[in-house]
Short mmCIF file of C-alpha atoms in Angstrom, two decimals:
data_model
loop_
_atom_site.label_atom_id
_atom_site.label_comp_id
_atom_site.label_asym_id
_atom_site.label_seq_id
_atom_site.Cartn_x
_atom_site.Cartn_y
_atom_site.Cartn_z
CA UNK A 246 -190.94 -26.67 14.81
CA UNK A 247 -192.04 -28.46 11.89
CA UNK A 248 -189.16 -30.09 11.59
CA UNK A 249 -188.11 -31.04 14.83
CA UNK A 250 -191.64 -33.23 14.40
CA UNK A 251 -190.05 -34.96 11.04
CA UNK A 252 -186.38 -35.45 13.47
CA UNK A 253 -188.46 -36.83 15.81
CA UNK A 254 -190.16 -39.39 14.20
CA UNK A 255 -187.54 -39.95 11.93
CA UNK A 256 -185.57 -40.90 15.16
CA UNK A 257 -188.32 -42.58 16.48
CA UNK A 258 -188.88 -44.96 13.72
CA UNK A 259 -184.50 -46.24 13.65
CA UNK A 260 -184.67 -46.73 17.75
CA UNK A 261 -187.40 -48.94 16.17
CA UNK A 262 -185.54 -50.33 13.49
CA UNK A 263 -182.29 -50.82 15.87
CA UNK A 264 -184.65 -53.93 17.99
CA UNK A 265 -185.02 -55.57 14.54
CA UNK A 266 -184.28 -59.43 14.27
CA UNK A 267 -183.91 -58.71 10.42
CA UNK A 268 -182.61 -55.33 8.64
CA UNK A 269 -182.32 -54.51 5.59
CA UNK A 270 -180.04 -52.66 3.56
CA UNK A 271 -181.78 -49.72 3.07
CA UNK A 272 -182.95 -50.54 6.72
CA UNK A 273 -179.18 -50.58 8.09
CA UNK A 274 -178.87 -46.70 5.73
CA UNK A 275 -181.09 -45.41 7.79
CA UNK A 276 -179.69 -46.06 11.25
CA UNK A 277 -176.63 -44.53 9.70
CA UNK A 278 -178.10 -41.41 10.52
CA UNK A 279 -178.81 -41.40 13.69
CA UNK A 280 -176.14 -39.09 15.14
CA UNK A 281 -176.40 -36.77 12.36
CA UNK A 282 -180.07 -36.41 13.04
CA UNK A 283 -179.92 -36.72 16.44
CA UNK A 284 -176.99 -33.31 16.22
CA UNK A 285 -179.50 -31.37 14.05
CA UNK A 286 -182.05 -31.58 16.59
CA UNK A 287 -179.82 -30.86 19.42
CA UNK A 288 -179.27 -27.88 16.95
CA UNK A 289 -182.62 -26.57 16.56
CA UNK A 290 -183.88 -27.35 20.01
CA UNK A 291 -180.91 -25.27 20.85
CA UNK A 292 -181.76 -22.57 19.14
CA UNK A 293 -185.19 -22.72 19.54
CA UNK A 294 -184.31 -21.74 23.18
CA UNK A 295 -181.88 -19.18 22.45
CA UNK A 296 -182.85 -17.16 19.68
CA UNK A 297 -181.22 -14.86 20.08
CA UNK A 298 -177.88 -16.46 20.26
CA UNK A 299 -175.78 -16.48 16.51
CA UNK A 300 -174.08 -19.34 15.61
CA UNK A 301 -170.56 -18.54 16.86
CA UNK A 302 -171.66 -18.93 20.30
CA UNK A 303 -171.16 -22.99 19.96
CA UNK A 304 -168.58 -25.56 18.90
CA UNK A 305 -165.84 -23.97 21.26
CA UNK A 306 -167.51 -24.62 24.51
CA UNK A 307 -168.29 -28.50 24.10
CA UNK A 308 -169.75 -28.70 27.63
CA UNK A 309 -172.07 -25.49 28.08
CA UNK A 310 -173.35 -26.69 24.65
CA UNK A 311 -174.15 -29.98 26.17
CA UNK A 312 -175.23 -28.78 29.30
CA UNK A 313 -177.58 -26.10 26.91
CA UNK A 314 -179.00 -29.11 24.42
CA UNK A 315 -179.70 -31.12 27.88
CA UNK A 316 -181.91 -28.25 29.30
CA UNK A 317 -183.56 -27.42 25.87
CA UNK A 318 -186.07 -29.86 26.13
CA UNK A 319 -187.70 -28.47 29.22
CA UNK A 320 -187.55 -25.04 27.67
CA UNK A 321 -190.03 -25.75 24.71
CA UNK A 322 -192.05 -27.06 26.90
CA UNK A 323 -192.35 -25.11 29.03
CA UNK A 324 -193.15 -22.16 26.03
CA UNK A 325 -195.71 -24.23 25.21
CA UNK A 326 -199.36 -23.45 26.91
CA UNK A 327 -201.19 -25.59 29.13
CA UNK A 328 -203.00 -28.30 27.39
CA UNK A 329 -206.77 -27.36 28.00
CA UNK A 330 -209.17 -30.57 29.49
CA UNK A 331 -212.19 -30.83 27.43
CA UNK A 332 -215.46 -29.66 29.44
CA UNK A 333 -217.23 -33.64 28.76
CA UNK A 334 -220.34 -32.80 26.49
CA UNK A 335 -223.94 -34.58 26.50
CA UNK A 336 -223.80 -36.34 24.00
CA UNK A 337 -221.00 -37.92 24.01
CA UNK A 338 -220.88 -41.83 24.36
CA UNK A 339 -220.51 -43.50 28.58
CA UNK A 340 -216.71 -45.37 26.67
CA UNK A 341 -215.71 -42.27 26.26
CA UNK A 342 -216.30 -40.46 29.64
CA UNK A 343 -213.57 -39.17 31.90
CA UNK A 344 -211.91 -41.27 34.89
CA UNK A 345 -211.02 -39.92 37.98
CA UNK A 346 -208.51 -42.50 39.31
CA UNK A 347 -208.45 -42.77 42.92
CA UNK A 348 -207.71 -40.46 45.41
CA UNK A 349 -208.80 -37.51 43.36
CA UNK A 350 -211.92 -35.65 43.76
CA UNK A 351 -215.15 -35.59 40.74
CA UNK A 352 -214.99 -32.18 39.22
CA UNK A 353 -217.50 -29.73 40.95
CA UNK A 354 -220.11 -27.75 38.83
CA UNK A 355 -217.91 -25.14 38.57
CA UNK A 356 -215.65 -28.03 36.52
CA UNK A 357 -212.34 -27.76 38.41
CA UNK A 358 -210.60 -30.29 41.29
CA UNK A 359 -207.29 -29.93 43.44
CA UNK A 360 -205.70 -33.05 44.09
CA UNK A 361 -206.36 -34.03 47.74
CA UNK A 362 -203.21 -34.21 49.56
CA UNK A 363 -202.51 -37.50 50.01
CA UNK A 364 -199.66 -38.84 53.50
CA UNK A 365 -199.55 -42.57 52.56
CA UNK A 366 -197.69 -40.63 48.97
CA UNK A 367 -196.03 -37.86 50.36
CA UNK A 368 -194.30 -40.60 52.99
CA UNK A 369 -193.16 -42.18 50.40
CA UNK A 370 -192.29 -39.65 47.73
CA UNK A 371 -189.65 -38.30 50.63
CA UNK A 372 -188.37 -41.73 50.84
CA UNK A 373 -187.15 -42.45 48.29
CA UNK A 374 -186.01 -38.71 47.08
CA UNK A 375 -181.70 -39.54 47.34
CA UNK A 376 -182.06 -42.76 47.31
CA UNK A 377 -179.16 -44.21 45.25
CA UNK A 378 -178.48 -47.11 43.11
CA UNK A 379 -175.01 -49.27 42.43
CA UNK A 380 -174.82 -50.46 38.86
CA UNK A 381 -173.27 -53.36 37.21
CA UNK A 382 -172.63 -54.89 33.32
CA UNK A 383 -173.53 -58.48 32.89
CA UNK A 384 -171.13 -59.23 30.10
CA UNK A 385 -172.11 -61.27 28.03
CA UNK A 386 -174.37 -61.13 25.17
CA UNK A 387 -173.31 -60.51 22.05
CA UNK A 388 -176.80 -58.85 20.95
CA UNK A 389 -179.22 -57.10 22.19
CA UNK A 390 -181.37 -58.33 25.36
CA UNK A 391 -184.80 -59.46 24.91
CA UNK A 392 -186.55 -60.78 27.85
CA UNK A 393 -185.25 -61.27 31.77
CA UNK A 394 -186.98 -62.87 34.12
CA UNK A 395 -185.50 -63.90 38.20
CA UNK A 396 -185.13 -66.56 39.79
CA UNK A 397 -184.14 -66.93 43.97
CA UNK A 398 -180.83 -65.26 43.13
CA UNK A 399 -180.73 -65.74 39.50
CA UNK A 400 -181.56 -63.71 36.37
CA UNK A 401 -182.18 -65.35 33.29
CA UNK A 402 -181.89 -63.42 30.46
CA UNK A 403 -182.66 -63.91 26.77
CA UNK A 404 -181.52 -62.63 23.63
CA UNK A 405 -181.47 -61.59 20.17
CA UNK A 406 -177.80 -63.49 19.52
CA UNK A 407 -180.03 -66.63 19.70
CA UNK A 408 -178.13 -67.77 23.75
CA UNK A 409 -180.09 -67.55 27.61
CA UNK A 410 -177.91 -66.98 30.22
CA UNK A 411 -178.39 -67.73 33.85
CA UNK A 412 -176.48 -65.32 36.02
CA UNK A 413 -175.58 -64.76 39.70
CA UNK A 414 -177.14 -61.41 40.96
CA UNK A 415 -175.05 -61.13 44.16
CA UNK A 416 -171.77 -61.76 42.06
CA UNK A 417 -173.22 -60.08 38.67
CA UNK A 418 -171.05 -63.08 37.43
CA UNK A 419 -172.46 -65.79 34.59
CA UNK A 420 -173.41 -69.51 35.80
CA UNK A 421 -174.88 -70.73 33.07
CA UNK A 422 -175.19 -70.27 29.01
CA UNK A 423 -178.05 -71.75 27.58
CA UNK A 424 -177.62 -72.63 24.00
CA UNK A 425 -179.62 -74.97 21.57
CA UNK A 426 -182.33 -72.40 20.05
CA UNK A 427 -182.11 -71.36 16.40
CA UNK A 428 -182.84 -67.88 16.37
CA UNK A 429 -183.40 -65.01 18.65
CA UNK A 430 -184.96 -65.71 21.77
CA UNK A 431 -188.70 -63.37 22.47
CA UNK A 432 -189.96 -64.66 25.93
CA UNK A 433 -188.94 -66.30 29.06
CA UNK A 434 -190.91 -67.74 32.20
CA UNK A 435 -190.93 -69.09 35.44
CA UNK A 436 -193.15 -71.72 36.51
CA UNK A 437 -193.79 -71.25 40.37
CA UNK A 438 -192.94 -73.90 42.78
CA UNK A 439 -195.56 -76.51 42.60
CA UNK A 440 -195.03 -76.55 38.97
CA UNK A 441 -191.81 -76.56 38.91
CA UNK A 442 -192.21 -80.34 41.47
CA UNK A 443 -194.80 -81.94 39.59
CA UNK A 444 -193.19 -81.35 36.63
CA UNK A 445 -189.66 -82.71 38.34
CA UNK A 446 -191.72 -85.64 39.57
CA UNK A 447 -192.62 -86.96 36.17
CA UNK A 448 -188.77 -86.36 34.70
CA UNK A 449 -187.38 -88.49 37.46
CA UNK A 450 -185.68 -85.77 38.77
CA UNK A 451 -184.76 -83.56 42.36
CA UNK A 452 -188.42 -82.44 43.40
CA UNK A 453 -186.33 -78.91 44.27
CA UNK A 454 -185.42 -78.50 40.98
CA UNK A 455 -186.15 -75.39 38.99
CA UNK A 456 -186.92 -74.81 35.41
CA UNK A 457 -186.83 -72.00 33.20
CA UNK A 458 -188.65 -71.59 29.85
CA UNK A 459 -187.78 -70.22 26.83
CA UNK A 460 -189.71 -69.34 23.13
CA UNK A 461 -187.65 -68.35 20.77
CA UNK A 462 -188.73 -67.45 16.50
CA UNK A 463 -187.54 -70.72 15.59
CA UNK A 464 -190.61 -71.90 16.52
CA UNK A 465 -190.02 -74.03 20.01
CA UNK A 466 -190.46 -73.73 23.08
CA UNK A 467 -187.60 -75.18 25.21
CA UNK A 468 -187.59 -76.05 29.14
CA UNK A 469 -184.31 -75.96 31.09
CA UNK A 470 -182.92 -77.64 34.25
CA UNK A 471 -181.66 -74.78 36.23
CA UNK A 472 -179.81 -76.09 38.45
CA UNK A 473 -177.81 -78.76 35.81
CA UNK A 474 -178.21 -76.44 32.65
CA UNK A 475 -180.24 -79.38 30.37
CA UNK A 476 -183.20 -79.13 28.14
CA UNK A 477 -185.45 -81.55 29.71
CA UNK A 478 -188.17 -80.52 26.70
CA UNK A 479 -188.58 -78.86 23.58
CA UNK A 480 -192.11 -78.16 21.52
CA UNK A 481 -192.46 -78.08 18.19
CA UNK A 482 -194.85 -74.53 17.97
CA UNK A 483 -195.11 -74.32 13.97
CA UNK A 484 -195.26 -70.72 14.40
CA UNK A 485 -193.29 -68.33 15.72
CA UNK A 486 -192.96 -67.19 18.70
CA UNK A 487 -193.19 -63.40 19.55
CA UNK A 488 -194.17 -63.67 23.42
CA UNK A 489 -194.70 -66.68 26.62
CA UNK A 490 -196.48 -66.47 29.75
CA UNK A 491 -197.22 -69.38 31.95
CA UNK A 492 -201.02 -69.34 33.36
CA UNK A 493 -200.95 -70.25 37.30
CA UNK A 494 -204.04 -71.48 36.84
CA UNK A 495 -205.57 -75.09 37.82
CA UNK A 496 -202.66 -77.75 36.02
CA UNK A 497 -201.24 -75.14 34.82
CA UNK A 498 -200.64 -73.79 30.84
CA UNK A 499 -198.35 -72.28 28.92
CA UNK A 500 -199.41 -70.20 26.68
CA UNK A 501 -197.08 -68.11 23.43
CA UNK A 502 -198.03 -65.44 21.29
CA UNK A 503 -197.31 -66.04 17.48
CA UNK A 504 -196.53 -63.41 15.16
CA UNK A 505 -199.24 -64.32 13.07
CA UNK A 506 -201.20 -62.18 15.37
CA UNK A 507 -202.42 -65.81 17.19
CA UNK A 508 -202.42 -67.08 20.93
CA UNK A 509 -202.20 -70.61 21.17
CA UNK A 510 -202.71 -73.00 24.97
CA UNK A 511 -200.34 -75.65 24.99
CA UNK A 512 -201.04 -77.98 28.57
CA UNK A 513 -198.10 -78.12 31.27
CA UNK A 514 -198.94 -81.81 31.76
CA UNK A 515 -199.05 -83.31 29.11
CA UNK A 516 -197.07 -80.85 26.77
CA UNK A 517 -199.70 -80.88 24.42
CA UNK A 518 -201.71 -77.58 22.24
CA UNK A 519 -205.22 -77.17 23.09
CA UNK A 520 -206.37 -74.44 22.03
CA UNK A 521 -205.05 -71.92 19.18
CA UNK A 522 -207.27 -68.82 17.95
CA UNK A 523 -206.91 -66.35 15.94
CA UNK A 524 -206.61 -63.27 18.43
CA UNK A 525 -205.12 -60.36 16.72
CA UNK A 526 -204.36 -59.02 13.76
CA UNK A 527 -200.98 -58.26 13.95
CA UNK A 528 -197.32 -59.76 16.23
CA UNK A 529 -197.92 -60.74 19.89
CA UNK A 530 -195.99 -58.65 21.57
CA UNK A 531 -196.87 -59.42 25.30
CA UNK A 532 -198.78 -61.07 27.20
CA UNK A 533 -199.21 -61.67 31.10
CA UNK A 534 -201.41 -63.56 33.73
CA UNK A 535 -203.32 -62.64 36.54
CA UNK A 536 -204.36 -64.66 38.85
CA UNK A 537 -206.98 -66.92 36.42
CA UNK A 538 -206.33 -63.78 34.28
CA UNK A 539 -205.09 -63.71 31.15
CA UNK A 540 -203.58 -60.35 28.46
CA UNK A 541 -202.43 -60.58 25.43
CA UNK A 542 -201.04 -56.65 23.47
CA UNK A 543 -200.65 -56.51 20.06
CA UNK A 544 -198.13 -54.65 17.51
CA UNK A 545 -201.49 -53.26 16.26
CA UNK A 546 -202.30 -51.54 19.78
CA UNK A 547 -205.19 -53.99 20.56
CA UNK A 548 -205.41 -55.60 23.90
CA UNK A 549 -207.67 -59.10 24.83
CA UNK A 550 -208.21 -60.30 27.99
CA UNK A 551 -208.59 -63.81 28.39
CA UNK A 552 -209.95 -66.35 31.64
CA UNK A 553 -208.96 -69.22 32.35
CA UNK A 554 -211.54 -72.48 32.77
CA UNK A 555 -211.82 -75.56 33.57
CA UNK A 556 -212.12 -77.07 29.61
CA UNK A 557 -209.53 -79.26 27.77
CA UNK A 558 -211.10 -78.23 24.77
CA UNK A 559 -210.94 -74.57 24.94
CA UNK A 560 -209.26 -73.88 28.21
CA UNK A 561 -209.07 -69.55 27.14
CA UNK A 562 -212.24 -67.83 26.77
CA UNK A 563 -211.73 -64.16 25.63
CA UNK A 564 -213.26 -61.83 27.89
CA UNK A 565 -212.97 -58.72 26.78
CA UNK A 566 -211.32 -57.89 22.92
CA UNK A 567 -210.17 -53.73 22.85
CA UNK A 568 -208.77 -51.77 19.37
CA UNK A 569 -206.25 -49.80 18.89
CA UNK A 570 -208.90 -46.94 18.60
CA UNK A 571 -209.57 -47.42 22.74
CA UNK A 572 -206.29 -47.91 23.11
CA UNK A 573 -205.10 -45.61 21.56
CA UNK A 574 -201.67 -47.49 20.16
CA UNK A 575 -201.94 -48.70 17.29
CA UNK A 576 -199.07 -48.27 14.17
CA UNK A 577 -199.88 -43.77 12.82
CA UNK A 578 -200.07 -42.64 9.67
CA UNK A 579 -198.91 -46.02 8.66
CA UNK A 580 -194.54 -45.29 10.79
CA UNK A 581 -192.92 -47.83 12.62
CA UNK A 582 -193.47 -48.35 16.38
CA UNK A 583 -192.17 -49.97 19.02
CA UNK A 584 -193.93 -52.76 20.96
CA UNK A 585 -196.88 -52.93 22.73
CA UNK A 586 -195.88 -54.38 26.15
CA UNK A 587 -198.34 -54.20 29.28
CA UNK A 588 -198.86 -54.46 33.02
CA UNK A 589 -201.65 -55.73 34.23
CA UNK A 590 -202.71 -54.49 37.65
CA UNK A 591 -207.18 -55.14 39.51
CA UNK A 592 -208.90 -53.93 36.79
CA UNK A 593 -206.05 -51.68 35.21
CA UNK A 594 -203.28 -52.00 32.62
CA UNK A 595 -201.19 -49.82 32.50
CA UNK A 596 -199.30 -49.71 28.72
CA UNK A 597 -196.13 -48.95 26.92
CA UNK A 598 -195.92 -48.22 22.99
CA UNK A 599 -193.45 -46.68 22.54
CA UNK A 600 -193.92 -43.46 23.10
CA UNK A 601 -193.59 -39.94 26.24
CA UNK A 602 -196.32 -41.14 28.14
CA UNK A 603 -197.94 -44.39 30.20
CA UNK A 604 -201.60 -45.20 29.31
CA UNK A 605 -203.94 -46.76 31.52
CA UNK A 606 -206.85 -48.89 29.77
CA UNK A 607 -209.50 -50.09 32.80
CA UNK A 608 -210.67 -53.16 31.22
CA UNK A 609 -213.95 -54.23 31.93
CA UNK A 610 -214.92 -50.27 30.81
CA UNK A 611 -212.80 -49.83 28.24
CA UNK A 612 -211.80 -46.14 29.40
CA UNK A 613 -208.45 -44.78 28.93
CA UNK A 614 -206.31 -42.25 30.46
CA UNK A 615 -203.15 -41.15 30.21
CA UNK A 616 -199.57 -40.88 33.05
CA UNK A 617 -196.85 -38.35 31.20
CA UNK A 618 -193.29 -40.28 31.40
CA UNK A 619 -191.33 -37.46 29.41
CA UNK A 620 -191.25 -33.79 29.43
CA UNK A 621 -191.42 -33.71 25.80
CA UNK A 622 -191.90 -35.47 22.78
CA UNK A 623 -188.99 -37.26 22.74
CA UNK A 624 -189.37 -39.59 24.64
CA UNK A 625 -189.88 -43.97 24.04
CA UNK A 626 -191.35 -45.66 26.53
CA UNK A 627 -190.68 -49.62 25.85
CA UNK A 628 -191.40 -51.26 28.89
CA UNK A 629 -193.85 -51.09 32.46
CA UNK A 630 -193.71 -52.93 35.86
CA UNK A 631 -194.64 -52.83 38.91
CA UNK A 632 -192.67 -54.39 41.86
CA UNK A 633 -192.52 -52.74 45.96
CA UNK A 634 -195.94 -50.80 45.98
CA UNK A 635 -194.19 -48.91 42.72
CA UNK A 636 -194.57 -48.68 38.67
CA UNK A 637 -191.21 -47.97 37.13
CA UNK A 638 -191.48 -47.10 33.24
CA UNK A 639 -188.58 -47.08 31.12
CA UNK A 640 -188.14 -44.19 28.90
CA UNK A 641 -185.21 -42.65 26.50
CA UNK A 642 -184.56 -39.64 24.85
CA UNK A 643 -184.12 -39.43 21.53
CA UNK A 644 -182.49 -36.00 21.23
CA UNK A 645 -179.95 -37.29 24.78
CA UNK A 646 -179.45 -40.20 23.95
CA UNK A 647 -180.53 -40.93 27.61
CA UNK A 648 -181.97 -43.72 29.92
CA UNK A 649 -184.46 -43.17 32.88
CA UNK A 650 -186.59 -44.92 35.08
CA UNK A 651 -189.55 -42.71 36.34
CA UNK A 652 -191.46 -44.71 39.69
CA UNK A 653 -194.93 -44.02 39.81
CA UNK A 654 -196.44 -44.51 43.55
CA UNK A 655 -199.50 -46.79 43.42
CA UNK A 656 -202.90 -47.32 43.45
CA UNK A 657 -203.04 -43.59 42.39
CA UNK A 658 -200.44 -43.78 39.69
CA UNK A 659 -198.31 -40.33 40.88
CA UNK A 660 -195.11 -39.26 40.24
CA UNK A 661 -192.66 -40.19 42.78
CA UNK A 662 -188.90 -39.76 41.35
CA UNK A 663 -186.62 -40.57 38.74
CA UNK A 664 -183.05 -41.79 38.00
CA UNK A 665 -181.73 -40.81 35.10
CA UNK A 666 -178.64 -42.67 33.02
CA UNK A 667 -176.49 -40.17 30.96
CA UNK A 668 -175.76 -41.91 27.70
CA UNK A 669 -177.19 -45.33 28.81
CA UNK A 670 -178.35 -47.74 26.08
CA UNK A 671 -182.39 -47.43 25.32
CA UNK A 672 -184.82 -50.26 27.94
CA UNK A 673 -186.30 -52.86 26.83
CA UNK A 674 -187.29 -54.85 29.37
CA UNK A 675 -187.22 -55.17 33.67
CA UNK A 676 -187.34 -57.24 36.49
CA UNK A 677 -187.41 -56.73 39.84
CA UNK A 678 -187.75 -57.77 43.72
CA UNK A 679 -186.89 -56.65 47.20
CA UNK A 680 -184.10 -58.40 49.04
CA UNK A 681 -184.51 -59.85 52.47
CA UNK A 682 -183.38 -56.39 54.13
CA UNK A 683 -185.70 -54.96 51.47
CA UNK A 684 -184.17 -53.02 49.52
CA UNK A 685 -184.67 -52.88 45.69
CA UNK A 686 -182.41 -54.73 43.05
CA UNK A 687 -183.77 -54.84 39.72
CA UNK A 688 -182.42 -55.67 35.71
CA UNK A 689 -182.50 -54.24 33.13
CA UNK A 690 -182.00 -55.16 29.71
CA UNK A 691 -182.19 -53.89 26.51
CA UNK A 692 -177.88 -53.03 24.86
CA UNK A 693 -177.07 -53.88 28.16
CA UNK A 694 -177.36 -55.93 30.79
CA UNK A 695 -177.50 -53.93 34.22
CA UNK A 696 -178.36 -55.06 37.86
CA UNK A 697 -180.02 -51.86 40.03
CA UNK A 698 -178.76 -52.56 43.63
CA UNK A 699 -180.89 -50.26 45.95
CA UNK A 700 -177.96 -48.80 48.64
CA UNK A 701 -178.50 -48.41 52.84
CA UNK A 702 -180.14 -45.35 53.56
CA UNK A 703 -177.76 -45.24 56.14
CA UNK A 704 -175.01 -46.73 54.24
CA UNK A 705 -171.58 -44.55 52.98
CA UNK A 706 -170.82 -46.14 49.66
CA UNK A 707 -171.14 -43.56 46.36
CA UNK A 708 -174.23 -44.30 44.49
CA UNK A 709 -173.81 -44.37 40.85
CA UNK A 710 -177.74 -43.53 40.26
CA UNK A 711 -179.30 -41.34 42.65
CA UNK A 712 -183.09 -40.35 42.52
CA UNK A 713 -184.35 -37.04 42.39
CA UNK A 714 -187.24 -35.37 41.55
CA UNK A 715 -187.99 -33.71 37.66
CA UNK A 716 -190.35 -30.78 38.38
CA UNK A 717 -192.34 -31.48 34.45
CA UNK A 718 -193.41 -34.91 35.41
CA UNK A 719 -195.85 -33.97 38.86
CA UNK A 720 -198.97 -33.62 37.05
CA UNK A 721 -198.85 -36.67 36.01
CA UNK A 722 -202.23 -37.35 35.67
CA UNK A 723 -203.24 -35.85 32.62
CA UNK A 724 -206.77 -36.55 30.60
CA UNK A 725 -207.08 -39.57 27.96
CA UNK A 726 -208.79 -37.29 25.59
CA UNK A 727 -206.03 -34.29 25.55
CA UNK A 728 -204.05 -36.00 23.03
CA UNK A 729 -200.16 -34.29 23.04
CA UNK A 730 -197.95 -34.00 19.80
CA UNK A 731 -196.78 -37.95 20.00
CA UNK A 732 -200.80 -38.52 19.30
CA UNK A 733 -201.86 -35.89 17.77
CA UNK A 734 -201.48 -38.06 14.38
CA UNK A 735 -203.36 -40.96 15.14
CA UNK A 736 -207.00 -40.07 15.90
CA UNK A 737 -208.73 -42.24 18.78
CA UNK A 738 -212.52 -43.37 17.91
CA UNK A 739 -215.23 -43.91 19.69
CA UNK A 740 -214.61 -45.59 22.77
CA UNK A 741 -216.28 -49.40 21.31
CA UNK A 742 -215.88 -52.97 22.63
CA UNK A 743 -215.53 -55.92 20.15
CA UNK A 744 -216.47 -57.86 21.81
CA UNK A 745 -219.55 -56.78 25.00
CA UNK A 746 -219.33 -59.55 27.89
CA UNK A 747 -220.76 -57.89 30.65
CA UNK A 748 -218.38 -57.34 33.68
CA UNK A 749 -219.29 -55.61 36.57
CA UNK A 750 -219.70 -58.45 39.10
CA UNK A 751 -216.64 -60.53 37.87
CA UNK A 752 -214.13 -61.09 40.72
CA UNK A 753 -210.62 -59.24 40.38
CA UNK A 754 -207.64 -60.35 43.02
CA UNK A 755 -205.16 -57.95 43.86
CA UNK A 756 -201.41 -57.87 43.95
CA UNK A 757 -199.25 -59.04 45.86
CA UNK A 758 -196.03 -56.71 46.52
CA UNK A 759 -194.82 -59.10 48.86
CA UNK A 760 -190.89 -60.71 48.35
CA UNK A 761 -190.23 -63.49 46.15
CA UNK A 762 -189.37 -66.64 48.09
CA UNK A 763 -185.49 -66.69 49.14
CA UNK A 764 -184.50 -63.63 46.95
#
């Protein structure tokens, strides 16, 4: 298994190198070995799953070998002993205590617990089993798609090729090409209609005008009018932008993250910088708002929580900051890691950081739990999102090159189904919503930009992808202390916060799963 672990590590590093903005010659040479390493890994997994077979049994029957390789991951996992949940000792610090998810009973005096049957979850799971999706490619970008947002029946995509494109989703056609940046696009946002009306009025445009903002490594934020495709405003930030977000509180705030770890705030009314904070030690890779709260995640694995306040001089106030020692999302042995992405809900934040599991951080207490997002350590989780009452995590299999979207019910985070696409490119970004008929419509980006259209349950159309259950992911909620091979190199220290505001009585709005207007 030693060589298998080394190959997993090398393939993970290569996959992460491929999404970097710039590559050295040495890095290009490493990437060129991906096919060779993947073939070697497949061969080793096949030997582990069937050691009695000789060397000559593979090679002649190509299809048979492919099926065996695809099944080998599950076999290896099934041969591993189940992880043991450590009994809580009396000398642990409070922030290391086990957090029991809602709907799961606390352990009895004997140390055992049985998950309660959840009729609502069972009904939701039954409705998802066999669900079919039609996939349509949106072709036009010449490089990796890094971000996507939706506005009514339009999807706006930003790419490393420096362009922003507007797509009409029902017809899967390109509507506009917004060229103007000189560097790769790293963030997109679509302000709420009330903020669009205010900006339209100040620019003497139609009050129904819709706007989208783009951030780039060229140190600029550009504001585009979607009806004309014109750039109506450009803000120079002096720092390469690595993340972009809008906080819909009061006058409205544009928030940018930089590759140097800065979080900066810009007034929606004046477009002037009103706050700049060195918030993280490494690049800010994710910014997400949740009511008056803002969550920032960084490449070193830290997560910060901010509150919008009525102050022009300092519109953001830090509530809490959790280091990588708490989140467990930091670099391991100096290895290249995928960017940390996050999705907040209530007092929890779902984290994806390029590993085989999703992590759940309680931002009030610092307790962390994990949800299995792949059946082995060969999985890479790049993005996590919430739509229509489900949590969706993307997963890419390093060994087979398969992409999967795993669905979990909310709020319990219990596994529902998986949508797997053989030989589909790695999914790096996601947006989703419900159509007027109640069906799901998603758009995923990466090396391919794709619309996922859920087909009606009573329809006769044949779908490209069918939702199926993966038995390996049934017990999706894992104990935060049970390290797997994926994080065995990185030891988690005591869960201590670097900022200790009392948040026990802080109100937190609930997330809405209501379809967006006009969709």
